[in-house]
Amino acid sequence: MSSELSPPVAQILRGEHTPDPASVAQLPPDDSAQLAAIARGESRAALRVKALSCFTGTAEGGELFRAALEDRDADDTVRAAGAILLSRTDGTAETDLLAALPDEPSAVVRHKIVAGLARIGAEQAVPALTDMLDDAPADLRDHVAFARSVVAYRLGRTGFELPGVRPEDVLPAPAPPQPAEVGQADPAPAGTASKVAADVASDNYGLPLDSSPVTTVRCGARTYAVIVNADVFAPYSRLERPAVAGLVASRAPVDGSYHTSMIVLCHPDGASGLHIAVYHPSGPARYVGSGTRSETGIEFELAAVRGPGAVETTITGVCGRDGFTEFAFTTGRALPAKAPTPVEE
Amino acid sequence: MGWSAWIPMSAPSGGIVGHPASVARSDGITNIYVRGTDNALWQRAYFGVQWHGWGRHGDSMQLTSSPAVASMGIDHEHVFVRGADGHLHQKFWKAASGWSPYFDLGAPPGGFKGSPATVSRNSQVANVYVRGNDDALWQLPWFNSIWHPWARHNDGMVLASDPTAGSMGPNHEHVFVRGTDGNVHHKFWQAGPGWSGYFNLGAPSGGFRGGPSTISRNPQVANVYVRGNDDGLWQLAWYDNSWHPWGRHADGAITAEVALASTSAQREQVFARGLDTNVWQRWWVPRIPTIDVNLISVGRDNFTAANIEQMLNSLTATGQIYCQADFNVGTVRRYVISAADAGALEIIDSAAEAEQLTDGWTVPNAALDVFVVRSMNGADGWSAVGGPCDKNAGGSVMTGTVVSLNGDLGNSGNTFAHEIGHYLGLDHIADADNFIGNNGSSNSNTRILAWQGDLMKKHCMVVHI
Ligand SMILES: [Zn+2]
């Protein structure tokens, strides 16, 4: 860290993992001003991005993130940070994101803006994303369409249902003699629900985190927290429209923090049927299947979707407003991942 | 193989003049002596399992040469310098009494050039060698508890450098010089037969600058080091009762003769002046386990030359941190993922995105996949803790580590070491100055504990030669 930084500022920029939100709030005014100056105009992008992250959840964050998003003279990593952090603040970030999107030159910043609009879920994003769909370059088009659907599902709007996965792209169920790993699902240990709620608060896709039940699922070395959307299951009539049925947050082994890793979207399929799919927040489908709706909950069965590194999986269960009454998770063979290209030296 | 990375040892303000001198008077204590730009003697000490800061000797001696140092026992060290009067001056340290004042040991009758060399082949004997103004080898011996007169070696050798001296046992001493032919020449003394004639040991291809340096870490091994005309470190080794060919150390540019020390029969330390005129260190132990790394640039289209440089330097910094615990980064292979293929994952904004990257991409070999993104939000890196060696285990654990170039080189160097450390099994610790310490807020720390190195070395991906 540069020598001109005050020791508390240097210290605060040193966090390796998720920053402690309290640390910025406790800074003396001069140091706080120095950190804000770095977040506002530091020429070294890599340092400015770090400083911006420190203002997550603070009152001055919104203005700093907005300035970063709009700074066309800055590195694309600065504008990406602005888009990501702005979409995780309360307020009216969708206006700023929508204003920045059409002229943003960087593909990855456009991705982060589109992901941010999906995260915020504001109604005005639907027509704006529709407008840009035709002009979007190929690599962005799927993401734009997915983001628009996420917003629509969240609002219970029909007309933007995501297409089903082709049958040949659904992986078969894990079968003997392939050794199968069976995931364990338990009600979350005491304190986990509030920890998960705090960690994914700015990445909640509209779920009422204080009332939504949390179940932990262990698979190998991974721990997932599955959050069921309490609003959607009560009343069950909400399931007659497209809905965000839940979230999956994965637990980072290095510090135990939880991060939204998948969104569960469902829409009606026939009189009492449901189409259910689980997506990464940036679009690719991970699991797909169906459910049957009754007055007490939905009974569902999901399978993995073909893709690099995808793993044959069967997930079955019964879910109600209090969470899962049944849950089983079995995995089998993994498909090969993609191989990065070697650099000739 | 067996060599650590070059580790920066800094320098007194302004760098150093000439070459360093070093000695290990016991298995836990090493001292480096240098001539500062203020012409004072400066010292940096390793004891209590760590290096301490540079300290200036508070005497008024103005050095006109690089220092020489040797030890006549575990509680003794002495330093020789040429003063402004052209004489050799000696001061010594004893555990009981601390530093002595300087003693004037005079000079050969015609004076001497350059810097002295010294060696103690046992606790009763010390010898100082210099290149006289007549370009002959001159010797000042200590035995029977007194210094004896300066003596000229009338062997016909015309020196073209300062001499260096070493010992392979209590009754053996040898001297290496550069001759006017640009080759290293060697002669040795044994109790009984006395001095041998000179043997021509040749030179690195391309020749070398200045004079040689030598050390014997045990009675079967001697090494001679020189600075090649290419500024690389070249080494000539004696073992199995013969001299082996000159070999070049692949990395590092040096700008003076090197200093050598050995804390045990199987450990050899080299101290060199770098291009920055600071002191750098590397060492040899028989086997340093390594972790091979696949360095994967995510969104390579947008990596600038500066990004690539920072990425490579960050991995070098990682090797430097690990080397302190006799562990190192091994073979590094580079890979890329295009920005189009990376899509939204070109910049990582959560541990979940980092997982998505390692789930979707794997280099099909046995090395550790280190995914490098230009920027990350909310963290500098994410990793499994004790990650798998089977990289097809995706879905149940992260099969690689994801690091960013956030911050400056000090930050990203730590990030790489910290996240690879997680993958190799390390958890955060509380120590405020540890590379994975401060409960995770360790960014830019470089300290590592021996047990952390031992734990990483047990990981199944680590290569033991
Ligand atoms: Zn960590």
Short mmCIF file of C-alpha atoms in Angstrom, two decimals, chain A residues 121-128 130 148-162 238 240-244 266-268:
data_model
loop_
_atom_site.label_atom_id
_atom_site.label_comp_id
_atom_site.label_asym_id
_atom_site.label_seq_id
_atom_site.Cartn_x
_atom_site.Cartn_y
_atom_site.Cartn_z
CA GLY A 121 -35.85 -6.10 -10.13
CA ALA A 122 -37.43 -2.74 -10.95
CA GLU A 123 -40.41 -2.82 -13.29
CA GLN A 124 -38.99 -0.17 -15.64
CA ALA A 125 -36.13 -2.53 -16.50
CA VAL A 126 -38.51 -4.79 -18.45
CA PRO A 127 -39.24 -2.42 -21.36
CA ALA A 128 -35.68 -1.05 -21.32
CA THR A 130 -36.71 -5.41 -24.28
CA ARG A 148 -35.62 -9.40 -18.12
CA SER A 149 -37.21 -12.73 -17.17
CA VAL A 150 -35.82 -12.57 -13.64
CA VAL A 151 -37.47 -9.18 -13.18
CA ALA A 152 -40.72 -10.45 -14.69
CA TYR A 153 -40.78 -13.59 -12.50
CA ARG A 154 -40.14 -11.47 -9.48
CA LEU A 155 -43.05 -9.19 -10.38
CA GLY A 156 -45.31 -12.14 -11.21
CA ARG A 157 -45.64 -10.96 -14.81
CA THR A 158 -46.47 -13.40 -17.55
CA GLY A 159 -45.11 -13.21 -21.08
CA PHE A 160 -41.42 -13.55 -20.28
CA GLU A 161 -41.27 -17.20 -19.23
CA LEU A 162 -37.89 -18.74 -19.90
CA ARG A 238 -48.85 -16.91 -6.13
CA GLU A 240 -50.16 -19.54 -10.47
CA ARG A 241 -47.92 -16.87 -11.85
CA PRO A 242 -44.19 -16.84 -12.63
CA ALA A 243 -42.24 -16.49 -9.41
CA VAL A 244 -38.80 -16.47 -7.83
CA CYS A 266 -40.84 -21.36 -11.55
CA HIS A 267 -43.92 -20.81 -13.67
CA PRO A 268 -47.20 -22.73 -14.13
#
